Short mmCIF file of C-alpha atoms and ligand atoms in Angstrom, two decimals:
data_model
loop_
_atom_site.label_atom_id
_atom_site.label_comp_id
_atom_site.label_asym_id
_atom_site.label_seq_id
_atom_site.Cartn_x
_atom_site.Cartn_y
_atom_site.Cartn_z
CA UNK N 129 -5.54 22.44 -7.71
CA UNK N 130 -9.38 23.39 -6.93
CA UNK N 131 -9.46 23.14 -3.39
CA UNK N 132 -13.42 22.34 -3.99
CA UNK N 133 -12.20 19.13 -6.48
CA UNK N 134 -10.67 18.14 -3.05
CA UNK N 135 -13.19 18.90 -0.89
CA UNK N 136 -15.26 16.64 -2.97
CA UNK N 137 -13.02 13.70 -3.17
CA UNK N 138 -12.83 14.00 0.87
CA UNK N 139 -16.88 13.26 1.06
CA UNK N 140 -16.08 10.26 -0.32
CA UNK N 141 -13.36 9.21 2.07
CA UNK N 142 -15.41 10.78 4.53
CA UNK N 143 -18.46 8.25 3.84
CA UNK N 144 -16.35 5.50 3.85
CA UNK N 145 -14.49 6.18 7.45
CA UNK N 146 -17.95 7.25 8.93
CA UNK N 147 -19.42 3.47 8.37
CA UNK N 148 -16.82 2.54 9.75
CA UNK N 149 -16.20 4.86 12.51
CA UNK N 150 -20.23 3.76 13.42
CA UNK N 151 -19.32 -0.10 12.92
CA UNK N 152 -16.75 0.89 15.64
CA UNK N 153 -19.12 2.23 17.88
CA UNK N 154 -21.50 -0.37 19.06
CA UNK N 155 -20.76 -1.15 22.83
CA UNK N 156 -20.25 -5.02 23.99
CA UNK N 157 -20.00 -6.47 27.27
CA UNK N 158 -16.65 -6.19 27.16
CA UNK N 159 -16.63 -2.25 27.16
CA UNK N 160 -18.34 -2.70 30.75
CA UNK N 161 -16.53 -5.35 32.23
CA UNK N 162 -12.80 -3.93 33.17
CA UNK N 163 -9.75 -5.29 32.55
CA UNK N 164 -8.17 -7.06 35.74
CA UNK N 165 -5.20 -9.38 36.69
CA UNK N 166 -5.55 -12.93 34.92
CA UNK N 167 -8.29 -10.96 32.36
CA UNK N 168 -6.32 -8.67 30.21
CA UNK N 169 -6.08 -10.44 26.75
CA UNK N 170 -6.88 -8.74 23.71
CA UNK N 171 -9.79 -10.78 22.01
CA UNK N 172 -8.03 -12.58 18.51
CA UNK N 173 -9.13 -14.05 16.59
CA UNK N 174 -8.59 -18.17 16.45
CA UNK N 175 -8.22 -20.56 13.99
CA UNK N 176 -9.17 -23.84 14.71
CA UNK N 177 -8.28 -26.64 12.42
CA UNK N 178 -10.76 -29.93 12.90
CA UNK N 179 -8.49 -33.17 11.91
CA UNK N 180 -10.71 -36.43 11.33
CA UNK N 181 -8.89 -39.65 11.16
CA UNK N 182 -5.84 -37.96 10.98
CA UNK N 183 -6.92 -35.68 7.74
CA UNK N 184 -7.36 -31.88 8.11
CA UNK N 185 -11.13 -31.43 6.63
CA UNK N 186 -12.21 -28.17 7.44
CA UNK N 187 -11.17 -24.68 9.66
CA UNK N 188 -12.80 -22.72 11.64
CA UNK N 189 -12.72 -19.16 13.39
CA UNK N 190 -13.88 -18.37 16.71
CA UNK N 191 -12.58 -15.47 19.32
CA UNK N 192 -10.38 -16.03 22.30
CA UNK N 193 -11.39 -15.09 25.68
CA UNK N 194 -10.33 -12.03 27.86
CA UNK N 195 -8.83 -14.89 30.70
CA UNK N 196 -6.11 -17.38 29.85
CA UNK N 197 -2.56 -18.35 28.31
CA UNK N 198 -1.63 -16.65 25.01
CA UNK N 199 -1.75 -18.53 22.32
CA UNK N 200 0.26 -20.51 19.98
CA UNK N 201 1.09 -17.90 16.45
CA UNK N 202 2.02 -20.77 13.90
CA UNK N 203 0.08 -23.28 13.21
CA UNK N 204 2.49 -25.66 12.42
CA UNK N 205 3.71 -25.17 16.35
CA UNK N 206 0.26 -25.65 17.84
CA UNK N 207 0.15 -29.07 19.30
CA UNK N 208 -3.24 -31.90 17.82
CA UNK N 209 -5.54 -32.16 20.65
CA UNK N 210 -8.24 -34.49 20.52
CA UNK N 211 -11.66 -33.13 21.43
CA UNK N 212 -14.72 -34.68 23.87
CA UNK N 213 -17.95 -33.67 24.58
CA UNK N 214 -19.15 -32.47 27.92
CA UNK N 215 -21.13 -34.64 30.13
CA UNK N 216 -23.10 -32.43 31.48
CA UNK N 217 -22.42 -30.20 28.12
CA UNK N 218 -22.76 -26.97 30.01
CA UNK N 219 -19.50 -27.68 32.04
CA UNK N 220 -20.19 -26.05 34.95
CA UNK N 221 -19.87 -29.19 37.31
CA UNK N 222 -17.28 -31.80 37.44
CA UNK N 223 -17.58 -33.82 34.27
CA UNK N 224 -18.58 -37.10 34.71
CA UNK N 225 -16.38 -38.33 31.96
CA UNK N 226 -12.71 -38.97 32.17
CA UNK N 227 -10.58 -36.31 30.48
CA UNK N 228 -6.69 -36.92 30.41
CA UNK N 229 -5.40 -33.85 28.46
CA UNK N 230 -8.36 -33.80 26.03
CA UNK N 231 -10.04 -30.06 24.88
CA UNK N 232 -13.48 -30.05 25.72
CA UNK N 233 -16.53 -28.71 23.99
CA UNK N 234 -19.38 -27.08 26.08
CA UNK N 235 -21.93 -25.22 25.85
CA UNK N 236 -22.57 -21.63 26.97
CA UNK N 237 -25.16 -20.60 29.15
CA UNK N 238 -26.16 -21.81 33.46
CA UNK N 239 -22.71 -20.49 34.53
CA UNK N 240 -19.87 -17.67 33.56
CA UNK N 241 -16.97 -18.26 31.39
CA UNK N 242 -14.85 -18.00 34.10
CA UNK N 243 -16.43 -20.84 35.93
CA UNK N 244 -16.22 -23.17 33.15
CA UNK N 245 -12.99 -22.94 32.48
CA UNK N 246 -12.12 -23.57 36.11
CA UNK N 247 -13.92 -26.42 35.78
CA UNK N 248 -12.74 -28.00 32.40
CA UNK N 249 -8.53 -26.92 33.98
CA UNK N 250 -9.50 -28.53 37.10
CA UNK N 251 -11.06 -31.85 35.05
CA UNK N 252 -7.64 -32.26 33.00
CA UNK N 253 -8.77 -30.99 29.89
CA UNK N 254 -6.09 -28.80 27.97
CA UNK N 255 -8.52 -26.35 26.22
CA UNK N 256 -12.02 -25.75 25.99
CA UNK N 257 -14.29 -24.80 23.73
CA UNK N 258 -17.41 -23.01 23.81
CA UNK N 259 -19.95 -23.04 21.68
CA UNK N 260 -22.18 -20.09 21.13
CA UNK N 261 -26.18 -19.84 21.59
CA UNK N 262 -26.12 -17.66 18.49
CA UNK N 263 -24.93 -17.48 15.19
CA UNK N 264 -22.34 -14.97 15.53
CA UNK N 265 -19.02 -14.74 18.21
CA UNK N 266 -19.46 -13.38 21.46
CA UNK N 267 -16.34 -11.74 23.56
CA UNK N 268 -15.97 -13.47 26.88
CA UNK N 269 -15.28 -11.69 29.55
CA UNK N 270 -14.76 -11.76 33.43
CA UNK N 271 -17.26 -11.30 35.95
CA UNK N 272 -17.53 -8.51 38.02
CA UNK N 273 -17.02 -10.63 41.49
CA UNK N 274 -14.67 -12.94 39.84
CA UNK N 275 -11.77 -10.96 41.36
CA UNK N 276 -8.88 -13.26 40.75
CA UNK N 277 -8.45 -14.92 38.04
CA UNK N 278 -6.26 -18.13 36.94
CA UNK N 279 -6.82 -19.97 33.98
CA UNK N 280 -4.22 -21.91 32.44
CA UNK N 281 -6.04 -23.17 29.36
CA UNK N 282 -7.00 -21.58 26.18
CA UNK N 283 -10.95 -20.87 26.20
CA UNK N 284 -12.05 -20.33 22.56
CA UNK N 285 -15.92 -19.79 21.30
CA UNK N 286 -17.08 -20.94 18.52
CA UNK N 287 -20.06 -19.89 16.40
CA UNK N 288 -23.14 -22.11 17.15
CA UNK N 289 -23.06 -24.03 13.09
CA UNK N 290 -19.26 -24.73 13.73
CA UNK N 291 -20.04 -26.12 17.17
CA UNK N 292 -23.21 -28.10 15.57
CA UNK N 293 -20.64 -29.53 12.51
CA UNK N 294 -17.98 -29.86 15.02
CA UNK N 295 -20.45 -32.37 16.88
CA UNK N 296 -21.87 -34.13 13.87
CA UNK N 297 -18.30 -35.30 13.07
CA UNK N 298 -17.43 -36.19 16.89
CA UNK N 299 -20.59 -38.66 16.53
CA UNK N 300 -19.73 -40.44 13.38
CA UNK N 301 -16.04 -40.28 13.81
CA UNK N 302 -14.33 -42.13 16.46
CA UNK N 303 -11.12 -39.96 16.35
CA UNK N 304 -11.47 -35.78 15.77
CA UNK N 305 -8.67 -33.49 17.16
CA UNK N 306 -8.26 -30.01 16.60
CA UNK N 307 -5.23 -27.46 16.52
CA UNK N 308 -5.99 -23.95 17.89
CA UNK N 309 -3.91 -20.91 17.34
CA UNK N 310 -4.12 -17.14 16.39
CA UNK N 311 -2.00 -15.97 13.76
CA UNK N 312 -0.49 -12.16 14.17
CA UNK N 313 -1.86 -9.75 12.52
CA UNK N 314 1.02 -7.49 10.90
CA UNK N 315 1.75 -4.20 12.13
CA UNK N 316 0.41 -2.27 8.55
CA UNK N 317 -1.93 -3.80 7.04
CA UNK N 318 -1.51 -4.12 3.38
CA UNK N 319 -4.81 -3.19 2.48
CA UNK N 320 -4.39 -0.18 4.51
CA UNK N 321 -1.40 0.73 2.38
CA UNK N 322 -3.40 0.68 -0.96
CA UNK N 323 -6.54 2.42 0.50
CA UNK N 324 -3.87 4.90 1.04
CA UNK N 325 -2.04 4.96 -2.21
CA UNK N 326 -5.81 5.03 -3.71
CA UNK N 327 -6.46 7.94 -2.46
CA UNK N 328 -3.55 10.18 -2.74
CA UNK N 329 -3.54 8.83 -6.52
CA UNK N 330 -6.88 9.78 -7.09
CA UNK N 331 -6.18 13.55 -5.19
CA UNK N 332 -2.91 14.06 -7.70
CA UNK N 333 -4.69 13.11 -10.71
CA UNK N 334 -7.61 15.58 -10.22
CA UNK N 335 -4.78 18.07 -9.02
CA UNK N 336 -3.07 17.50 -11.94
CA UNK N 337 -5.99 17.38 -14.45
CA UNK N 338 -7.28 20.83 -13.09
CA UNK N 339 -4.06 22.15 -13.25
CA UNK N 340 -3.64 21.14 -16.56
CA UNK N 341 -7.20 22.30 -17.91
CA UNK N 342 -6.25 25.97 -15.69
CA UNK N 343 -2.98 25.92 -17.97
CA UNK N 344 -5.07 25.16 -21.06
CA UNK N 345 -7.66 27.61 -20.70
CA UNK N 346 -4.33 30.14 -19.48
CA UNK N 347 -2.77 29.13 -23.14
CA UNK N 348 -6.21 29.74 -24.77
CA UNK N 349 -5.89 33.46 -23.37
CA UNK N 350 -2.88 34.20 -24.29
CA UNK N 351 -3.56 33.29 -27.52
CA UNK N 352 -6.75 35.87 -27.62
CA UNK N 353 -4.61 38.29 -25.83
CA UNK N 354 -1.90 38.15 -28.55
CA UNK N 355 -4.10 39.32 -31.69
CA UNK N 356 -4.05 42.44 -29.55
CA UNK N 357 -1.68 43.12 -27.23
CA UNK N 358 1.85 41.73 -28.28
CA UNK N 359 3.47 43.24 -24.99
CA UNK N 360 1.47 41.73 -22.53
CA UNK N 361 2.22 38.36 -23.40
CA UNK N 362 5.06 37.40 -21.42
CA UNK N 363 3.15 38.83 -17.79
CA UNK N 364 0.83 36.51 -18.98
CA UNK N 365 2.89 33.88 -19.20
CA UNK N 366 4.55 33.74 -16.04
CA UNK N 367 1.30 34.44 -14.44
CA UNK N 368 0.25 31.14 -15.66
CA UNK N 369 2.97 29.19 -14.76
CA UNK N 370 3.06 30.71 -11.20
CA UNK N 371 -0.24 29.72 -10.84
CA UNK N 372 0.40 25.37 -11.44
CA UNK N 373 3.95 26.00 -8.96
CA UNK N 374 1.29 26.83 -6.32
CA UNK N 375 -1.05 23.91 -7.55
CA UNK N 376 1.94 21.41 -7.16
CA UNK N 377 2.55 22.73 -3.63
CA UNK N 378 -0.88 22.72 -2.48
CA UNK N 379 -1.14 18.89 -3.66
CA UNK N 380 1.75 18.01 -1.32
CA UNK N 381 0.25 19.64 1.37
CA UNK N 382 -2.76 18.68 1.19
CA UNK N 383 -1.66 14.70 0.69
CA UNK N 384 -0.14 15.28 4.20
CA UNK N 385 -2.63 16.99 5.37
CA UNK N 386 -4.75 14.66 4.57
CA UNK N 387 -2.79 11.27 5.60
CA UNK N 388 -2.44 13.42 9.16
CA UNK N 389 -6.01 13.33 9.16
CA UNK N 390 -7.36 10.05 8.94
CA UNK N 391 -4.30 8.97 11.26
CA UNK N 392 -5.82 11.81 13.82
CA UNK N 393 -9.16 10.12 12.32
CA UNK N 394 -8.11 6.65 13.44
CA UNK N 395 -6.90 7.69 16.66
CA UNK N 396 -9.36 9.79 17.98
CA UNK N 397 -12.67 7.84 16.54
CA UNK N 398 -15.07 9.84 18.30
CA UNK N 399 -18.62 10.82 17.51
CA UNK N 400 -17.98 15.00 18.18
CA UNK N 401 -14.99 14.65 15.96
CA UNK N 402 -17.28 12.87 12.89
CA UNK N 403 -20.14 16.00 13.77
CA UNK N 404 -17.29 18.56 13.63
CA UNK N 405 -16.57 17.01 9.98
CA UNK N 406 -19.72 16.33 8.94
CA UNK N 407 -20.44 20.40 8.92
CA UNK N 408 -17.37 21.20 7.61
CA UNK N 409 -17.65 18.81 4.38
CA UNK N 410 -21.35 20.33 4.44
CA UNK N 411 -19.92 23.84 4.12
CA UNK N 412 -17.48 22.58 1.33
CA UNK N 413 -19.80 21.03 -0.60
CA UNK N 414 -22.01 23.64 -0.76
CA UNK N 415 -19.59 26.03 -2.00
CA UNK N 416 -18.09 23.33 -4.58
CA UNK N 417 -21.85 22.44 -6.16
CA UNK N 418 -22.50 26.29 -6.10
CA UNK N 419 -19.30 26.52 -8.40
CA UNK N 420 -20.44 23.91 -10.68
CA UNK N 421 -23.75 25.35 -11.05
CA UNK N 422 -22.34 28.49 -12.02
CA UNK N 423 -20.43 26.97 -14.61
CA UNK N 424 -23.00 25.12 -15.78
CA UNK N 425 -25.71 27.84 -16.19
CA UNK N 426 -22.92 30.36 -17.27
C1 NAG H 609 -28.74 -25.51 32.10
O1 NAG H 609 -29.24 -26.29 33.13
C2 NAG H 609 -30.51 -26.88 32.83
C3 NAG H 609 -30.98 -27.62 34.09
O2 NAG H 609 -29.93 -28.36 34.64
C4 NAG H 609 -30.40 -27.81 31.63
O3 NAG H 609 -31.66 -28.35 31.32
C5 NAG H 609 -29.88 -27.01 30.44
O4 NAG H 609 -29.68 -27.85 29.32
C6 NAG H 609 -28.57 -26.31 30.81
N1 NAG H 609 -28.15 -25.44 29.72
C7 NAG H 609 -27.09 -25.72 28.95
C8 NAG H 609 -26.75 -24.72 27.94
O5 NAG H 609 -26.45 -26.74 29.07
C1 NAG H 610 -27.41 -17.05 25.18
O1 NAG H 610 -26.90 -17.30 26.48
C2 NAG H 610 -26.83 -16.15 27.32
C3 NAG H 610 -26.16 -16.54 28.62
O2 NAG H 610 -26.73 -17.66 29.18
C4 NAG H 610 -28.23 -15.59 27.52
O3 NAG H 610 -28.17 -14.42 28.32
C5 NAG H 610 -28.82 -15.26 26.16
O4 NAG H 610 -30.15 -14.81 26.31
C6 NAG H 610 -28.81 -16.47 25.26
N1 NAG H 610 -29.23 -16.07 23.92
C7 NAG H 610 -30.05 -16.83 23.16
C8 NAG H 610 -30.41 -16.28 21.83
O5 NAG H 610 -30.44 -17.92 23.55
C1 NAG H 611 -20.63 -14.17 41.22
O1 NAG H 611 -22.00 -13.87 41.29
C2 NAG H 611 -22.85 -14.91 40.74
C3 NAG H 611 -24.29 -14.46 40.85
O2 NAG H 611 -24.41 -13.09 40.74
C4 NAG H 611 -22.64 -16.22 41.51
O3 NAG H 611 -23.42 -17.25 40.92
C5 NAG H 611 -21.17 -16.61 41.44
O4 NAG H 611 -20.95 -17.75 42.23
C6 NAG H 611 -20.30 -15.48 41.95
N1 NAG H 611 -18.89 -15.83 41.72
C7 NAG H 611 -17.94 -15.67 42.66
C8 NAG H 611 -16.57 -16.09 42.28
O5 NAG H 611 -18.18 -15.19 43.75
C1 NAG H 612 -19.86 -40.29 8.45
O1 NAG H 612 -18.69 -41.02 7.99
C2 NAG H 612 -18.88 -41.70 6.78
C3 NAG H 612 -17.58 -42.45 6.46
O2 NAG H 612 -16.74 -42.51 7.55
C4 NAG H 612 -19.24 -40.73 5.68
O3 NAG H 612 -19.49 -41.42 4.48
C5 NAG H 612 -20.49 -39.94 6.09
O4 NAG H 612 -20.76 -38.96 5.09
C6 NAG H 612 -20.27 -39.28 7.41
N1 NAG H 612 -21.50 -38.59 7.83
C7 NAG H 612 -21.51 -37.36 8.28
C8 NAG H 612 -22.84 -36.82 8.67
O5 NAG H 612 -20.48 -36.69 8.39
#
């Protein structure tokens, strides 16, 4: 196997981890704020089924909060809660409606997260949910002087057009309830598993195609060699075939080496580490178009 054939399949792999590696790199409020007691959660992702008249209509996905109970995995187990607006709809004073187990939907904005769910718990509502001043989700996460931390109710945003449809229906239908729970994400993701099968495929096919062109062109030799020089055949020979035994056993290593190396890739996700890699594919690169051009203009 050309080590260059490999060096060139890694720039590809290479470009794809490094957009991702950058996605991974923006920094959110929620890289500031620690973790404390009572605000620990991971942020999942929630579902949210909306129920009108006792008919599921329509889903939809918002991000749970760093504070709170965990939630409900199956969504068969997660209890119908019927949902009420906010009076006032930023929820960050008593509501002046009545709320008797209801989840609640507020705005964001005037007060903290933290504050609002205090609120909503202490108003007997059973969940709240927050809708967003923007189009996308937003992590909520503690204050920095909110020291201690208690919520007992599950504080979900939503995107500002779900919390917009979401309110549409409340006003035309007399009875919406929702559902909300966070299904677990399996330990391997199978998409992970064929990424990873792609690419090892793709590195023992060109392994094997170069090692099968080498033996080709070693055949095509011998062949020359033989109108001349009967003896030296069979050095020849075994000469070639030494030469695809090493091929196979630089594929295998280099399919670990190379699974080692986006796990060390996934783990580490730094930016020195991507810089460090960056030069070296450079360097390999290089070398592997200088080959080509050689063969080329040969
Ligand atoms: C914040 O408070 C102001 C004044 O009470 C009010 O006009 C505004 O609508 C509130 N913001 C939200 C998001 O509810
Ligand atoms: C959304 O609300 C937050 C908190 O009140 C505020 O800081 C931010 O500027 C608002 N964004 C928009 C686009 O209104
Ligand atoms: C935290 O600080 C904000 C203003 O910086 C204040 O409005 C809020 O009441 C404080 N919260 C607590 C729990 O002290
Ligand atoms: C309101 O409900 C009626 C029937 O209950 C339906 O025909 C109409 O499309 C609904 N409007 C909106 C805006 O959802």
């Amino acid at each position: 196997m050309d080590l260059r054939t490999v060096l060139l399949y890694s720039h590809f792999a290479l470009f794809l981890s490094t957009s991702l590696v950058f996605a991974g790199d923006i920094v959110h409020q929620d890289d500031i704020a620690p973790k404390k007691p009572g605000c620990d959660n991971n942020f999942v992702l929630v579902k949210v089924p909306i129920w009108l008249d006792g008919v599921e209509v329509t889903q939809f996905v918002g991000i749970g909060a760093r504070f709170g109970p965990t939630l409900e995995s199956q969504e068969k187990r997660a209890d119908q809660i019927i949902v009420s607006l906010a009076d006032p709809p930023d929820c960050c004073s008593t509501p002046r409606n009545k709320l008797t187990g209801e989840a609640i939907l507020v705005h964001r904005g005037n007060c903290s997260f933290v504050t609002k769910a205090k609120v909503a718990e202490a108003a007997g509502a059973s969940a709240l949910l927050i809708i967003n001043n923007q189009t996308d989700l937003f992590k909520m996460v503690c204050e920095k002087n909110e020291t201690v931390v208690d919520v007992g109710i599950p504080v979900v945003m939503l995107p500002q057009d779900a919390g917009g449809s979401l309110k549409v229906s409340m006003k035309n239908s007399s009875h919406v309830s929702i559902q909300i729970y966070s299904p677990k994400r399996p330990l391997v993701d199978v998409a992970e598993v064929f990424l990873w099968l792609m690419a090892v495929g793709t590195v023992l096919c060109a392994s094997y195609w170069s090692a099968w062109s080498a033996r080709e062109a070693a055949i095509e030799h011998d062949k020359l060699l033989k109108d001349g020089f009967d003896e030296h055949l069979t050095s020849d020979t075994h000469h070639s075939s030494g030469l695809i035994e090493i091929n196979t056993a630089s594929a295998i290593f280099f399919v670990v080496f190379a699974s080692c190396f986006l796990v060390m890739l996934y783990k580490l996700m730094s930016y020195w580490f991507i810089e460090i890699l960056v030069v070296v594919f450079c360097i390999g690169g290089v070398e592997g178009l200088q080959t080509c051009l050689v063969a080329i203009l040969a």
